[in-house]
Amino acid sequence: QVQLVESGGGLVQAGGSLRLSCVASGLTSYTMGWFRQAPSKEREFVAAISWSGVSTNYADSVKGRFTISRDNAKNTVYLQMNSLKPEDTAAYYCAAAASNLGTTRRSNSYSYWGQGTQVTVSS
């Protein structure tokens, strides 16, 4: 049974940092991604990382501020978020593909989703 469990969300002031974690179980050799959804907006791609961790992909809105990484020994993917802005406020979801699909941005490429963790950035 596949399970993704996120943690690390919270309330932070603009300019601050947070690190999200997502522990995966029941999967092998899979691409991982982070998506977010703000109220009244569609879910959007944030970042993705290949199984090896060598390849990463970022949305333009977070490039240079966010870093995705993974520790396969711990079955964990991280999203380090620096220089946070109020517009980063959203529910953040980690997602896993059923196999190594590189660093796809397409949400329908991901078969498994976590429950979400809220990130709120105050101005």
Coordinates of N, CA and C in Angstrom, one line a residue:
Q1 N 0.8 -1.2 0.0 CA 0.0 0.0 0.0 C 0.9 1.2 0.0
V2 N 0.6 2.1 -0.9 CA 1.4 3.4 -1.1 C 0.9 4.4 -0.1
Q3 N 1.8 5.1 0.6 CA 1.4 6.1 1.5 C 2.4 7.3 1.4
L4 N 1.9 8.5 1.3 CA 2.7 9.7 1.4 C 2.3 10.5 2.5
V5 N 3.2 10.9 3.4 CA 2.9 11.7 4.6 C 3.8 13.0 4.6
E6 N 3.1 14.1 4.5 CA 3.8 15.4 4.5 C 3.9 16.0 5.9
S7 N 4.9 16.8 6.1 CA 5.0 17.6 7.4 C 5.8 18.8 7.1
G8 N 5.8 19.7 8.0 CA 6.7 20.9 8.0 C 6.0 22.2 7.6
G9 N 4.7 22.2 7.3 CA 4.0 23.4 7.0 C 3.8 24.3 8.2
G10 N 3.4 25.5 8.0 CA 3.1 26.4 9.1 C 3.0 27.8 8.7
L11 N 3.1 28.7 9.7 CA 2.9 30.2 9.5 C 4.3 30.8 9.6
V12 N 4.6 31.6 8.6 CA 5.9 32.3 8.6 C 5.8 33.6 8.0
Q13 N 6.6 34.6 8.4 CA 6.6 35.9 7.9 C 7.3 35.9 6.5
A14 N 6.9 36.9 5.7 CA 7.5 37.1 4.4 C 9.1 37.2 4.6
G15 N 9.8 36.5 3.7 CA 11.2 36.5 3.8 C 11.8 35.4 4.6
G16 N 10.9 34.7 5.3 CA 11.3 33.5 6.1 C 11.5 32.2 5.3
S17 N 11.7 31.2 6.0 CA 12.0 29.9 5.4 C 11.2 28.8 6.1
L18 N 10.9 27.7 5.3 CA 10.3 26.5 5.8 C 10.8 25.3 5.1
R19 N 10.9 24.2 5.7 CA 11.2 23.0 5.0 C 10.1 21.9 5.1
L20 N 9.6 21.5 4.0 CA 8.6 20.5 3.9 C 9.3 19.1 3.7
S21 N 8.7 18.1 4.4 CA 9.2 16.8 4.2 C 8.0 15.9 3.8
C22 N 8.3 14.8 3.0 CA 7.3 13.9 2.6 C 7.9 12.5 2.6
V23 N 7.4 11.7 3.5 CA 7.9 10.3 3.6 C 7.0 9.4 2.8
A24 N 7.6 8.6 1.9 CA 6.9 7.7 1.1 C 7.1 6.2 1.5
S25 N 6.1 5.4 1.3 CA 6.2 4.0 1.6 C 5.5 3.2 0.5
G26 N 5.9 2.1 0.2 CA 5.3 1.2 -0.7 C 5.7 1.4 -2.2
L27 N 6.7 2.2 -2.4 CA 7.2 2.5 -3.7 C 8.6 2.3 -3.9
T28 N 9.0 2.0 -5.2 CA 10.5 1.9 -5.5 C 10.7 2.7 -6.9
S29 N 11.8 3.3 -7.0 CA 12.3 4.0 -8.2 C 11.2 4.9 -8.8
Y30 N 10.9 5.9 -8.1 CA 9.8 6.8 -8.5 C 10.2 8.3 -8.5
T31 N 9.6 9.0 -9.5 CA 9.7 10.4 -9.5 C 8.9 11.0 -8.4
M32 N 9.3 12.1 -7.8 CA 8.6 12.8 -6.7 C 8.4 14.2 -7.1
G33 N 7.3 14.8 -6.7 CA 7.0 16.2 -7.0 C 6.3 16.9 -5.9
W34 N 6.3 18.2 -6.0 CA 5.5 19.0 -5.1 C 4.6 19.9 -5.9
F35 N 3.4 20.0 -5.4 CA 2.4 20.9 -6.1 C 1.7 21.7 -5.0
R36 N 1.1 22.8 -5.3 CA 0.4 23.6 -4.4 C -0.9 24.1 -4.9
Q37 N -1.8 24.4 -4.0 CA -3.1 24.9 -4.4 C -3.6 26.0 -3.4
A38 N -3.7 27.2 -3.9 CA -4.2 28.3 -3.1 C -5.8 28.3 -3.2
P39 N -6.4 28.9 -2.2 CA -7.9 29.0 -2.3 C -8.4 29.7 -3.6
S40 N -9.3 29.1 -4.2 CA -10.0 29.6 -5.5 C -9.0 29.5 -6.7
K41 N -7.9 28.8 -6.5 CA -7.0 28.7 -7.7 C -6.8 27.2 -8.0
E42 N -6.3 26.9 -9.2 CA -6.1 25.6 -9.6 C -4.7 25.1 -9.0
R43 N -4.6 23.8 -8.8 CA -3.4 23.2 -8.4 C -2.3 23.5 -9.4
E44 N -1.1 23.8 -8.9 CA 0.0 24.1 -9.8 C 1.2 23.4 -9.4
F45 N 2.1 23.1 -10.4 CA 3.3 22.5 -10.2 C 4.3 23.4 -9.5
V46 N 5.1 22.8 -8.5 CA 6.1 23.6 -7.8 C 7.5 23.1 -8.2
A47 N 7.7 21.8 -8.0 CA 9.1 21.2 -8.2 C 9.0 19.7 -8.4
A48 N 9.9 19.1 -9.1 CA 10.0 17.7 -9.2 C 11.5 17.2 -9.2
I49 N 11.7 16.0 -8.8 CA 13.0 15.4 -8.7 C 13.0 14.0 -9.2
S50 N 14.0 13.6 -10.0 CA 14.1 12.3 -10.5 C 14.5 11.3 -9.4
W51 N 14.3 10.0 -9.7 CA 14.7 9.0 -8.7 C 16.1 9.1 -8.2
S52 N 17.0 9.4 -9.1 CA 18.4 9.5 -8.7 C 18.7 10.8 -7.9
G53 N 17.8 11.8 -8.1 CA 18.1 13.1 -7.5 C 18.9 14.0 -8.3
V54 N 19.5 13.5 -9.4 CA 20.4 14.3 -10.3 C 19.6 15.4 -11.0
S55 N 18.4 15.0 -11.4 CA 17.6 16.0 -12.2 C 16.5 16.6 -11.4
T56 N 16.3 17.9 -11.5 CA 15.3 18.6 -10.8 C 14.6 19.6 -11.8
N57 N 13.4 20.0 -11.4 CA 12.6 20.9 -12.3 C 11.8 21.8 -11.4
Y58 N 11.8 23.1 -11.7 CA 11.1 24.1 -10.9 C 10.1 24.9 -11.7
A59 N 9.1 25.3 -11.1 CA 8.2 26.4 -11.6 C 9.0 27.7 -11.6
D60 N 8.8 28.5 -12.6 CA 9.5 29.8 -12.7 C 9.2 30.6 -11.4
S61 N 8.1 30.5 -10.8 CA 7.7 31.4 -9.7 C 8.5 31.0 -8.4
V62 N 9.2 29.9 -8.4 CA 9.9 29.5 -7.2 C 11.4 29.3 -7.5
K63 N 11.8 29.3 -8.7 CA 13.2 29.1 -9.1 C 14.1 30.0 -8.4
G64 N 15.1 29.5 -7.8 CA 16.1 30.3 -7.1 C 15.7 30.5 -5.6
R65 N 14.5 30.2 -5.2 CA 14.1 30.3 -3.8 C 13.8 28.9 -3.2
F66 N 13.3 28.0 -4.0 CA 13.0 26.7 -3.4 C 14.0 25.7 -3.9
T67 N 14.2 24.6 -3.1 CA 15.1 23.6 -3.5 C 14.5 22.2 -3.1
I68 N 14.3 21.4 -4.1 CA 13.8 20.0 -3.9 C 15.0 19.1 -3.8
S69 N 14.9 18.1 -2.8 CA 16.0 17.1 -2.7 C 15.3 15.8 -2.2
R70 N 16.1 14.8 -2.1 CA 15.6 13.5 -1.6 C 16.7 12.7 -1.0
D71 N 16.2 11.9 -0.1 CA 17.1 10.9 0.6 C 16.4 9.5 0.4
N72 N 16.9 8.8 -0.6 CA 16.2 7.5 -0.9 C 16.4 6.5 0.3
A73 N 17.4 6.6 1.0 CA 17.6 5.7 2.1 C 16.5 5.9 3.2
K74 N 16.0 7.1 3.2 CA 14.9 7.4 4.2 C 13.6 7.5 3.5
N75 N 13.5 7.2 2.2 CA 12.3 7.3 1.5 C 11.6 8.7 1.7
T76 N 12.4 9.7 1.7 CA 11.9 11.1 2.0 C 12.3 12.1 0.9
V77 N 11.4 13.0 0.6 CA 11.7 14.1 -0.3 C 11.5 15.4 0.5
Y78 N 12.3 16.4 0.2 CA 12.2 17.6 0.9 C 11.9 18.8 0.0
L79 N 11.3 19.8 0.5 CA 11.2 21.1 -0.3 C 11.7 22.2 0.7
Q80 N 12.9 22.7 0.4 CA 13.4 23.8 1.2 C 12.9 25.1 0.6
M81 N 12.2 25.9 1.3 CA 11.5 27.1 0.8 C 12.1 28.3 1.5
N82 N 12.9 29.1 0.7 CA 13.5 30.3 1.3 C 12.9 31.6 0.7
S83 N 13.1 32.7 1.3 CA 12.6 34.0 0.8 C 11.1 33.9 0.4
L84 N 10.4 33.4 1.4 CA 8.9 33.1 1.1 C 8.2 34.4 0.9
K85 N 7.2 34.4 0.1 CA 6.3 35.5 -0.2 C 4.9 35.2 0.1
P86 N 4.1 36.2 0.4 CA 2.7 36.0 0.6 C 2.0 35.2 -0.4
E87 N 2.4 35.3 -1.7 CA 1.8 34.6 -2.8 C 2.2 33.1 -2.8
D88 N 3.1 32.7 -1.9 CA 3.4 31.3 -1.8 C 2.4 30.6 -0.8
T89 N 1.5 31.3 -0.2 CA 0.5 30.7 0.7 C -0.4 29.8 -0.1
A90 N -0.4 28.5 0.4 CA -1.2 27.5 -0.3 C -1.1 26.2 0.5
A91 N -1.9 25.3 0.2 CA -1.7 23.9 0.6 C -0.7 23.2 -0.3
Y92 N 0.3 22.6 0.3 CA 1.3 22.0 -0.5 C 1.1 20.5 -0.4
Y93 N 1.2 19.8 -1.6 CA 1.0 18.4 -1.7 C 2.3 17.7 -2.3
C94 N 2.7 16.7 -1.7 CA 3.7 15.9 -2.4 C 3.0 14.8 -3.2
A95 N 3.7 14.4 -4.3 CA 3.1 13.4 -5.2 C 4.2 12.5 -5.7
A96 N 3.8 11.3 -5.9 CA 4.8 10.3 -6.4 C 4.2 9.6 -7.7
A97 N 5.1 9.5 -8.6 CA 4.8 8.7 -9.8 C 5.0 7.2 -9.6
A98 N 4.4 6.4 -10.4 CA 4.5 4.9 -10.2 C 5.8 4.4 -10.6
S99 N 6.6 5.2 -11.3 CA 7.9 4.8 -11.8 C 8.8 6.1 -12.0
N100 N 10.0 5.9 -12.5 CA 10.9 7.1 -12.7 C 10.5 7.7 -14.0
L101 N 9.9 8.9 -13.9 CA 9.4 9.6 -15.1 C 10.2 10.9 -15.3
G102 N 11.4 10.9 -14.8 CA 12.3 12.1 -14.9 C 11.8 13.2 -13.9
T103 N 11.5 14.3 -14.5 CA 11.0 15.5 -13.6 C 9.8 16.1 -14.2
T104 N 8.8 15.2 -14.5 CA 7.6 15.7 -15.2 C 6.8 16.7 -14.3
R105 N 6.3 17.7 -15.0 CA 5.4 18.8 -14.4 C 4.0 18.4 -14.4
R106 N 3.6 17.4 -15.2 CA 2.2 17.1 -15.4 C 1.6 16.4 -14.2
S107 N 0.6 16.9 -13.6 CA 0.0 16.4 -12.4 C -0.6 15.0 -12.7
N108 N -1.1 14.8 -13.9 CA -1.7 13.5 -14.2 C -0.6 12.4 -14.4
S109 N 0.6 12.7 -14.3 CA 1.7 11.7 -14.4 C 1.9 11.1 -13.0
Y110 N 1.4 11.7 -12.0 CA 1.6 11.3 -10.6 C 0.4 10.5 -10.1
S111 N 0.7 9.3 -9.6 CA -0.4 8.4 -9.2 C -0.8 8.5 -7.8
Y112 N 0.1 9.0 -7.0 CA -0.1 9.0 -5.5 C 0.1 10.4 -5.0
W113 N -0.8 10.7 -4.0 CA -0.7 12.1 -3.4 C -0.8 12.0 -1.9
G114 N -0.1 13.0 -1.3 CA -0.2 13.1 0.1 C -1.5 13.9 0.5
Q115 N -1.7 14.1 1.8 CA -2.9 14.7 2.3 C -2.8 16.3 2.3
G116 N -1.6 16.8 2.1 CA -1.4 18.2 2.1 C -0.9 18.8 3.4
T117 N -0.1 19.8 3.3 CA 0.3 20.6 4.5 C 0.2 22.1 4.1
Q118 N -0.4 22.8 5.1 CA -0.7 24.3 4.8 C 0.6 25.1 5.1
V119 N 0.9 26.0 4.1 CA 1.9 27.0 4.3 C 1.2 28.4 4.2
T120 N 1.4 29.2 5.2 CA 0.9 30.5 5.2 C 2.0 31.5 5.4
V121 N 2.1 32.5 4.5 CA 3.1 33.5 4.6 C 2.5 34.8 4.8
S122 N 2.8 35.4 5.9 CA 2.2 36.7 6.3 C 3.1 37.9 5.8
S123 N 2.4 39.0 5.4 CA 3.2 40.1 4.9 C 3.6 41.1 6.0

